[in-house]
PDB file of C-alpha atoms in Angstrom:
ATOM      1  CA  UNK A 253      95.743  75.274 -54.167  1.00  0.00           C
ATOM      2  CA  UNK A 254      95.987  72.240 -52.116  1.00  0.00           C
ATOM      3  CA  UNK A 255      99.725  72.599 -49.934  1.00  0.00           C
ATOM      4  CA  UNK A 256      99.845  68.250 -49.072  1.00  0.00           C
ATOM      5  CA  UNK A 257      97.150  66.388 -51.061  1.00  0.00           C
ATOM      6  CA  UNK A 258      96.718  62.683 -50.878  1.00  0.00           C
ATOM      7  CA  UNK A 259      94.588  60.232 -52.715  1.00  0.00           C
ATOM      8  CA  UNK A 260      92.201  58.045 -52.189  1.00  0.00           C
ATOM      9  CA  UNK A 261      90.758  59.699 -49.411  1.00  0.00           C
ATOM     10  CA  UNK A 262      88.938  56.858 -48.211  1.00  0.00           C
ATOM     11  CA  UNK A 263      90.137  53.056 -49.429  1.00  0.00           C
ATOM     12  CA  UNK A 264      88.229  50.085 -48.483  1.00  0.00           C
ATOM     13  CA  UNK A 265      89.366  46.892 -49.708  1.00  0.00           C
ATOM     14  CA  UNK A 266      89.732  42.722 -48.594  1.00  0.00           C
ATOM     15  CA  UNK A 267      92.677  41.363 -46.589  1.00  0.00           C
ATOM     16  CA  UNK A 268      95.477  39.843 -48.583  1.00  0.00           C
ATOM     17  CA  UNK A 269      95.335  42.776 -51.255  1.00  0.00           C
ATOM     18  CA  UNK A 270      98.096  45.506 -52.347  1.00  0.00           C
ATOM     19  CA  UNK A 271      97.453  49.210 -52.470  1.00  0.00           C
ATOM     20  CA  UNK A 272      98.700  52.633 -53.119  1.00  0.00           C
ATOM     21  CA  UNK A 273      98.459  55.856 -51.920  1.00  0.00           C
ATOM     22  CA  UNK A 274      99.568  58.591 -53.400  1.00  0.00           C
ATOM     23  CA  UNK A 275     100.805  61.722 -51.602  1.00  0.00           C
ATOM     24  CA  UNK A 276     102.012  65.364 -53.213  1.00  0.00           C
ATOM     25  CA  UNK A 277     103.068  68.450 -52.242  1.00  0.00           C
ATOM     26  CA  UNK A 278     103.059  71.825 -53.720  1.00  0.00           C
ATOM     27  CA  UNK A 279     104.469  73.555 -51.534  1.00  0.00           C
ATOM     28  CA  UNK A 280     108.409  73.617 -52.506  1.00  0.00           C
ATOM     29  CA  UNK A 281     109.497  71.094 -49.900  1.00  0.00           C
ATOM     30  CA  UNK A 282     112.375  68.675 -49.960  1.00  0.00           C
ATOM     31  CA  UNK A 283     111.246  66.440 -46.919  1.00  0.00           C
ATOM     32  CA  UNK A 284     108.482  64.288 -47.032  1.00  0.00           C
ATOM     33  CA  UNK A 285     107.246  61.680 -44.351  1.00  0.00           C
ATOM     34  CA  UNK A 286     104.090  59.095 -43.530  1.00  0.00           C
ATOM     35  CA  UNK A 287     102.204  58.560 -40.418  1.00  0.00           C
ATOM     36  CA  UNK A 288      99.732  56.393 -39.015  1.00  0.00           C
ATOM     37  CA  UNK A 289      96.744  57.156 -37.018  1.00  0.00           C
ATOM     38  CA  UNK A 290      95.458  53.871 -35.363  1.00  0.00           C
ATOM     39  CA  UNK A 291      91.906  53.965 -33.854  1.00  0.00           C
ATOM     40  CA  UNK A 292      92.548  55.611 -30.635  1.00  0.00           C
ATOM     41  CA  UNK A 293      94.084  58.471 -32.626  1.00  0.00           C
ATOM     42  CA  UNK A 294      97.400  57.632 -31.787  1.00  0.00           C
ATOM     43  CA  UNK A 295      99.658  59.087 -34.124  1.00  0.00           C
ATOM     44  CA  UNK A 296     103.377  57.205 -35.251  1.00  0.00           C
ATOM     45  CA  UNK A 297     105.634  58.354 -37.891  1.00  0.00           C
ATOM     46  CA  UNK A 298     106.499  55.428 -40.453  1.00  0.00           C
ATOM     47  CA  UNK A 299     109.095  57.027 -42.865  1.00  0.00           C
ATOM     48  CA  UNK A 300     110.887  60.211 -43.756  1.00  0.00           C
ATOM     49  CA  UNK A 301     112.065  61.086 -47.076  1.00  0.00           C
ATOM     50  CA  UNK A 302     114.677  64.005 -47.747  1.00  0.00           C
ATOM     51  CA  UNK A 303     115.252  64.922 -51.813  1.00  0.00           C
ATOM     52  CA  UNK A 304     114.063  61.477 -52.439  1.00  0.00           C
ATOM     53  CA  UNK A 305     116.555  59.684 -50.039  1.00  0.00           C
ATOM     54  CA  UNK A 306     114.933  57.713 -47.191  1.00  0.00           C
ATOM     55  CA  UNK A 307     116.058  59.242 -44.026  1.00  0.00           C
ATOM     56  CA  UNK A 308     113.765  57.918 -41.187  1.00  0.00           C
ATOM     57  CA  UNK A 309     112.470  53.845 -41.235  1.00  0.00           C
ATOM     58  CA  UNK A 310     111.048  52.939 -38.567  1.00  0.00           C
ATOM     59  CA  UNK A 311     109.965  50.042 -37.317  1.00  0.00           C
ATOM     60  CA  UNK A 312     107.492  48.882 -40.614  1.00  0.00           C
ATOM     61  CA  UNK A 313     106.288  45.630 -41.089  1.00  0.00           C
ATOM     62  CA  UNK A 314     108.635  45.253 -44.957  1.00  0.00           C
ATOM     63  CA  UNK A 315     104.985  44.922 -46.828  1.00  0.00           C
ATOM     64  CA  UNK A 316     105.306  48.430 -46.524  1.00  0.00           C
ATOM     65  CA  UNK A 317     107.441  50.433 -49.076  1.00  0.00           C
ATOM     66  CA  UNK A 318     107.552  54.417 -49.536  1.00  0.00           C
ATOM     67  CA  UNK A 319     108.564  55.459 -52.960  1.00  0.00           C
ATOM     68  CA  UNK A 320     109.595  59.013 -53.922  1.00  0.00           C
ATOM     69  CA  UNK A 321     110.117  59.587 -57.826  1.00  0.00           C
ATOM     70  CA  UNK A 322     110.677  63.179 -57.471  1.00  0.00           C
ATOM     71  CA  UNK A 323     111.142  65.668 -54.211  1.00  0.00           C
ATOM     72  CA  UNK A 324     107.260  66.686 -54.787  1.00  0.00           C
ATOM     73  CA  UNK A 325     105.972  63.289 -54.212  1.00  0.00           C
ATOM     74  CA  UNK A 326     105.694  60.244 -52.001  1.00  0.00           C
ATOM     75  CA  UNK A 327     103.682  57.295 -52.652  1.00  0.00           C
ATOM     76  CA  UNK A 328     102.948  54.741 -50.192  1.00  0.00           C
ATOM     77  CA  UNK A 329     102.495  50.895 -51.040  1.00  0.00           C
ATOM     78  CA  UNK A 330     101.198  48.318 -49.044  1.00  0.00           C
ATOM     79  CA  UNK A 331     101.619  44.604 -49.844  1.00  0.00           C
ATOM     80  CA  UNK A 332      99.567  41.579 -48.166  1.00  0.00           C
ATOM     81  CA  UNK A 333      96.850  43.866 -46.132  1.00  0.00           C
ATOM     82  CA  UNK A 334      95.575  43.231 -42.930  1.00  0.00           C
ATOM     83  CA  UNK A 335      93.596  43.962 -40.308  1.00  0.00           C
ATOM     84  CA  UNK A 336      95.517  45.735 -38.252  1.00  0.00           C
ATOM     85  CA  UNK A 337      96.530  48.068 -41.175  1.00  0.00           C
ATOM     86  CA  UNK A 338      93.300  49.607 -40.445  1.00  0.00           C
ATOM     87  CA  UNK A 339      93.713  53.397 -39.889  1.00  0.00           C
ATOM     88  CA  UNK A 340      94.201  56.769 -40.962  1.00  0.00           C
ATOM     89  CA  UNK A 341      97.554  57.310 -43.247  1.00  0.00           C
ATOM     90  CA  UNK A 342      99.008  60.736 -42.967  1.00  0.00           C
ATOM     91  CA  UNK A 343     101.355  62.194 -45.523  1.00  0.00           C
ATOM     92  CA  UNK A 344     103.282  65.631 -44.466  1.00  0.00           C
ATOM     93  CA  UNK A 345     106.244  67.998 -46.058  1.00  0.00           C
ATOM     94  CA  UNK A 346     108.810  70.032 -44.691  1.00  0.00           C
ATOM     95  CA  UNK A 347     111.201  72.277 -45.415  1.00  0.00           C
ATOM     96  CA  UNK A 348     114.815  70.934 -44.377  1.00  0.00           C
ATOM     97  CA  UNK A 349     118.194  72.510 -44.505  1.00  0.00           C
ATOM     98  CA  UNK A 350     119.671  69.576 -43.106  1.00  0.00           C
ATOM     99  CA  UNK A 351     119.482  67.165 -40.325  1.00  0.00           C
ATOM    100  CA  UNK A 352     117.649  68.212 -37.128  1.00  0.00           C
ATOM    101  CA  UNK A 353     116.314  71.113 -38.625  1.00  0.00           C
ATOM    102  CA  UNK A 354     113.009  72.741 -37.123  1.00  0.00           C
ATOM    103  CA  UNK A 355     110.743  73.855 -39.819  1.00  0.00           C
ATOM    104  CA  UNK A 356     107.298  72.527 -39.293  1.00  0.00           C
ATOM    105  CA  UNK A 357     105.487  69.710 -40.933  1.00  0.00           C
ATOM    106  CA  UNK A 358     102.454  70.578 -43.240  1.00  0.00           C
ATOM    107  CA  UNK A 359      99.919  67.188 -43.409  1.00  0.00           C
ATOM    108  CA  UNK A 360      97.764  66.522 -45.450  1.00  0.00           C
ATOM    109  CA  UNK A 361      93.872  65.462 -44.637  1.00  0.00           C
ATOM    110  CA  UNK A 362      94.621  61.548 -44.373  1.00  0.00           C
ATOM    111  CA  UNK A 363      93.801  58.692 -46.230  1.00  0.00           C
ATOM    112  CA  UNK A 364      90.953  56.107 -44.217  1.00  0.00           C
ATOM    113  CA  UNK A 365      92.302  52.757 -45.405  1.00  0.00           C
ATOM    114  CA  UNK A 366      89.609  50.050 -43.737  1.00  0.00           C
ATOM    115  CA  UNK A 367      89.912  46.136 -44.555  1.00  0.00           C
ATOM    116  CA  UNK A 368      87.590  44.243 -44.743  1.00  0.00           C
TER     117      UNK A 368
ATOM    118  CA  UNK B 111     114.077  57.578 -25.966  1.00  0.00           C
ATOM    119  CA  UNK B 112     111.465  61.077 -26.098  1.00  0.00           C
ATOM    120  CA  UNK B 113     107.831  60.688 -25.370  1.00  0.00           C
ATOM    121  CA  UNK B 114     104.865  62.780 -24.656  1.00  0.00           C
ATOM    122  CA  UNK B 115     101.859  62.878 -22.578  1.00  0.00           C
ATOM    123  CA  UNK B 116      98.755  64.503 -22.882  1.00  0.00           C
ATOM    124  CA  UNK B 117      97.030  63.487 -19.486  1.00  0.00           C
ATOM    125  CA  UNK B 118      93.387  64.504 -20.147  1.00  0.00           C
ATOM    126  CA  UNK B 119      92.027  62.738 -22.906  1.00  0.00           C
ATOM    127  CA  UNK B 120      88.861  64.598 -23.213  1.00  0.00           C
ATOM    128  CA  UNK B 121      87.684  67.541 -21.842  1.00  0.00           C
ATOM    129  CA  UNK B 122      84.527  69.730 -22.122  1.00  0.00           C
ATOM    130  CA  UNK B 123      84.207  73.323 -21.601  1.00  0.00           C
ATOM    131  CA  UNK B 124      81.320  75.873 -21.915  1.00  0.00           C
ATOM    132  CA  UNK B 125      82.303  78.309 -24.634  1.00  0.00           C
ATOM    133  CA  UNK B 126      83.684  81.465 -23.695  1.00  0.00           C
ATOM    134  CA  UNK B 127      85.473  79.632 -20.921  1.00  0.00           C
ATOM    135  CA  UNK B 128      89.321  79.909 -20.756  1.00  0.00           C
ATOM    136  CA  UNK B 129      90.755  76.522 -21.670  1.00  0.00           C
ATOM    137  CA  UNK B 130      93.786  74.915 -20.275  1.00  0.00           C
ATOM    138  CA  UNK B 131      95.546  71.764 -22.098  1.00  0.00           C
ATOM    139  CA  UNK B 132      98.555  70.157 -20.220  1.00  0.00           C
ATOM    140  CA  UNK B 133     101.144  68.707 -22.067  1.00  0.00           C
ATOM    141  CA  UNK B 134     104.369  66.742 -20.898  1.00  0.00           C
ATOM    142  CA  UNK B 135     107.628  65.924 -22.938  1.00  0.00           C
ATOM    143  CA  UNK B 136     110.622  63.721 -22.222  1.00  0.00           C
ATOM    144  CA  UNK B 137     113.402  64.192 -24.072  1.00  0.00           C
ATOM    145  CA  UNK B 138     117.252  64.450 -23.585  1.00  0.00           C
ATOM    146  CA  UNK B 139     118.684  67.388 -25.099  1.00  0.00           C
ATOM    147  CA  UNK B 140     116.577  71.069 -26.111  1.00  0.00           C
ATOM    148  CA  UNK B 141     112.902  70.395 -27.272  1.00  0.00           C
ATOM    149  CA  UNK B 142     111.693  71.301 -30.297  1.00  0.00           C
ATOM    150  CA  UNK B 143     107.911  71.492 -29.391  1.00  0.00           C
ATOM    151  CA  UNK B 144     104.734  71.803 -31.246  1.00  0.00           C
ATOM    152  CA  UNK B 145     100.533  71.739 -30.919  1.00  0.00           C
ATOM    153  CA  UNK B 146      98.759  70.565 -33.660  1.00  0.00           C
ATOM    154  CA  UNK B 147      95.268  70.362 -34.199  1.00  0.00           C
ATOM    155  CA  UNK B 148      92.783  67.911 -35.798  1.00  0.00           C
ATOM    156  CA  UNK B 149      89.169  68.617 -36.994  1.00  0.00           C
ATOM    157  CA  UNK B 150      87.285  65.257 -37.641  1.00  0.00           C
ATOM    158  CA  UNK B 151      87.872  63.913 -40.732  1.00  0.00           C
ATOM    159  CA  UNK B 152      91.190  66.603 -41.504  1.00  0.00           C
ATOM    160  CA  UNK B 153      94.343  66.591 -41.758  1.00  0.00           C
ATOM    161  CA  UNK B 154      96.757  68.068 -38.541  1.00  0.00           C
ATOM    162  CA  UNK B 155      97.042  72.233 -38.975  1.00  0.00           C
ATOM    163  CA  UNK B 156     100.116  73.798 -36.496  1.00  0.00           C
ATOM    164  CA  UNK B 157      98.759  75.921 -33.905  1.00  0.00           C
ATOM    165  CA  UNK B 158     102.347  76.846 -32.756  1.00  0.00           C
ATOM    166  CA  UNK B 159     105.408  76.114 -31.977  1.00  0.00           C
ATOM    167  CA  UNK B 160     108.178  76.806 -29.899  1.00  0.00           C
ATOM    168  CA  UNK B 161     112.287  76.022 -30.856  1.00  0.00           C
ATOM    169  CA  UNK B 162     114.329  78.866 -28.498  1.00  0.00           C
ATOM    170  CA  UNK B 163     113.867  81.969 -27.114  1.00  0.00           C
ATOM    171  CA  UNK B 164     110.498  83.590 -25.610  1.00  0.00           C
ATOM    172  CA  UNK B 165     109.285  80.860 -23.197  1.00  0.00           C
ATOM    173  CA  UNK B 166     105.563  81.997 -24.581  1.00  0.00           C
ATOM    174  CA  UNK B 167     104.511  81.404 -27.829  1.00  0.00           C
ATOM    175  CA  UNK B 168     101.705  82.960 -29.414  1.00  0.00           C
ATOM    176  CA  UNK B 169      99.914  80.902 -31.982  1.00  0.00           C
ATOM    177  CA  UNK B 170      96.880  80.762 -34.272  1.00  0.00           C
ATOM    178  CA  UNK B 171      93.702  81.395 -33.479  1.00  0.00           C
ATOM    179  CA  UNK B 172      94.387  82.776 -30.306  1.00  0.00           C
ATOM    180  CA  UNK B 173      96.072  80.265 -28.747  1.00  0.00           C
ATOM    181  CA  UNK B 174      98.883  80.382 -26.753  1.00  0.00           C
ATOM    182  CA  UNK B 175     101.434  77.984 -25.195  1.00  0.00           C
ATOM    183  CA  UNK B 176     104.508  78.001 -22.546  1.00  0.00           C
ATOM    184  CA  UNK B 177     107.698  76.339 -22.437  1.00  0.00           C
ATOM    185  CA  UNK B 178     108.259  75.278 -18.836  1.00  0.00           C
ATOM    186  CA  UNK B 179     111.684  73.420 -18.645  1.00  0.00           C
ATOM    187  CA  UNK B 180     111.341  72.823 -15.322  1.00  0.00           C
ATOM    188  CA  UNK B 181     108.415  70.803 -15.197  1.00  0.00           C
ATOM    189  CA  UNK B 182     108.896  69.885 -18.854  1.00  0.00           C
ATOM    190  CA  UNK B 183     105.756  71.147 -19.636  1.00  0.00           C
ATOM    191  CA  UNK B 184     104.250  72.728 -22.730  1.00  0.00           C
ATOM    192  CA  UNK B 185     100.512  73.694 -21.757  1.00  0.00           C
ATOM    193  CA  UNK B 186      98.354  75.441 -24.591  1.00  0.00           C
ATOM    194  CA  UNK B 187      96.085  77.613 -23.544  1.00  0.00           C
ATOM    195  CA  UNK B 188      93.164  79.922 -25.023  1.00  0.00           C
ATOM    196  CA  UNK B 189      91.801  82.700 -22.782  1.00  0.00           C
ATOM    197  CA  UNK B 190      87.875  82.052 -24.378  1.00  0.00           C
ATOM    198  CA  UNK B 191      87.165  79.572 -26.664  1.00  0.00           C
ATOM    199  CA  UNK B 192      84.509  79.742 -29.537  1.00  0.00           C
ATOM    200  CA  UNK B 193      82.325  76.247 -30.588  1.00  0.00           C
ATOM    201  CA  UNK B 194      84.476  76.160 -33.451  1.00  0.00           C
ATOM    202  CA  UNK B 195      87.882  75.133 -30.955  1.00  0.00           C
ATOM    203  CA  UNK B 196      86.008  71.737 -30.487  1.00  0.00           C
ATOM    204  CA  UNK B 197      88.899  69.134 -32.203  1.00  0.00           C
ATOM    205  CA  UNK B 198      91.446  67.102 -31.081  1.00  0.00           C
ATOM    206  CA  UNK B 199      94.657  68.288 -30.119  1.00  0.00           C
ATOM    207  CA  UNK B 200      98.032  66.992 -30.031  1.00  0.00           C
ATOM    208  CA  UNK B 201     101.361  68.002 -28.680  1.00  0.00           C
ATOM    209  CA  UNK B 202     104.315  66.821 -30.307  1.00  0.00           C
ATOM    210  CA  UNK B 203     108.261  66.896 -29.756  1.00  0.00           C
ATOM    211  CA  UNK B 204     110.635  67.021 -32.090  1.00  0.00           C
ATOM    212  CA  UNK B 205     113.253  64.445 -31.980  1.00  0.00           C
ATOM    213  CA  UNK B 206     116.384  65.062 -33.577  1.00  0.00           C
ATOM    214  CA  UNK B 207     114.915  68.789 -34.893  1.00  0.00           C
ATOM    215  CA  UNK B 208     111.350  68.864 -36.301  1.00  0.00           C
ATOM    216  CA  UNK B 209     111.911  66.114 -38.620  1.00  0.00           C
ATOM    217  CA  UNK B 210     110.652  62.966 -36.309  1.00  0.00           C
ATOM    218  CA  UNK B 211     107.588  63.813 -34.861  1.00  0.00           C
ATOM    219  CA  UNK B 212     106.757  62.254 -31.394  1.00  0.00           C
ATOM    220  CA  UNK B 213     102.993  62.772 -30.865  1.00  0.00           C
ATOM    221  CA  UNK B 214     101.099  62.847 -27.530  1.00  0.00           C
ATOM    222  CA  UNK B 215      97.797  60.874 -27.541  1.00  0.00           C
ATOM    223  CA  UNK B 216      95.723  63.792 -28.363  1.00  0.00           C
ATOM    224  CA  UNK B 217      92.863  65.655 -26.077  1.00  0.00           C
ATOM    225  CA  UNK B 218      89.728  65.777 -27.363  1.00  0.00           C
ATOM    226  CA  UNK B 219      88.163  69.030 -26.873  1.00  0.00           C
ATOM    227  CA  UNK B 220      84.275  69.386 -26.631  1.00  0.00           C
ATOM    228  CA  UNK B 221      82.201  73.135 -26.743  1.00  0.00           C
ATOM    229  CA  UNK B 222      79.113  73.308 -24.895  1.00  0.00           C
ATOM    230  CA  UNK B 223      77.290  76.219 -26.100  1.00  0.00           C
TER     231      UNK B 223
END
């Protein structure tokens, strides 16, 4: 009964490769969003999605693209990894009546991407 | 632009000591404020939060914070903490409502027994 589940929790792999991550949500939500935790635990928000419309971009190298085929899910894609896309990706849902509302995000446990 | 700081980036206390973590926001118009925390290798659970009203919030697991405007502070505190409280914590305001996220750089909180 998972609420924000993401898979692979861990994903090692070489420089110059592409990867996914996949990110769901059971919980009813219509607003999704990605963060990264870098090594000194610094957490940034990446993107936002809101009934599958991207609402928040910000500034993401392009070899990053979010997709969401359906409110319950959003997959991340990385193009071209490298070393500094070492860390700890974050997916989380919310519930959103509209813009600047204040329900509060629900994350999931993180995805360890390391490259080698 | 908002920001937050967390000015103690670790901190030990001996457990059933009352804890204390400071947290300071910058941001324009009302806050929408939050603590999270982090056990290693999990995901961020919401201690409690804190959008109008009653400047102190009661949370989860005992915790509390207050909303100081100000001082634009938002300081969680716990009045004993168990070895189980050791994580890291984060504060977080909410720009433009809850649905950006601006994280402080997290305490780390260590239990001696």
């Amino acid at each position: 009964d998972t609420a924000v589940s993401q898979t692979p929790k861990y994903l090692v792999t070489q420089m110059g490769n592409d990867k996914s991550i996949k990110c769901e949500q059971n919980l009813g939500h219509d607003t999704m969003y990605w963060y990264k935790q870098d090594s000194k635990k610094f957490l940034k928000i990446m993107f936002s999605y809101n009934n599958k419309e991207l609402i928040i971009n910000e500034t993401v190298p392009n070899r990053f693209s979010p997709k969401s085929p359906d409110k319950a899910h959003l997959n991340l894609h990385i193009n071209s990894l490298e070393l500094g896309d070492s860390a700890v990706y974050f997916c989380a849902s919310s519930q959103s009546a509209g813009q600047g509302d204040n329900q509060p995000q629900h994350f999931g446990d993180g995805t360890r991407l390391s490259i080698l | 632009a908002q920001s937050v700081t967390q000015p103690d980036i670790h901190i030990t206390v001996s457990e059933g000591a009352s804890l204390e973590l400071r947290c300071n926001y910058s941001y324009g118009a009302t806050p929408y404020l939050f603590w999270y925390v982090q056990s290693p290798g999990q995901g961020l659970q919401l201690l409690l939060k804190y959008f109008s009203g009653d400047t102190l919030v009661q949370g989860i697991k005992g915790f509390e914070a207050e909303f100081k405007r100000s001082q634009s502070s938002f300081n969680l505190r716990k009045p004993s903490v168990h070895w189980s409280d050791a994580a890291e914590y984060f504060c977080a305001v909410g720009a433009w409502g809850a649905q950006k996220l601006v994280f402080g750089q997290g305490t780390r909180l260590t239990i001696n027994p």
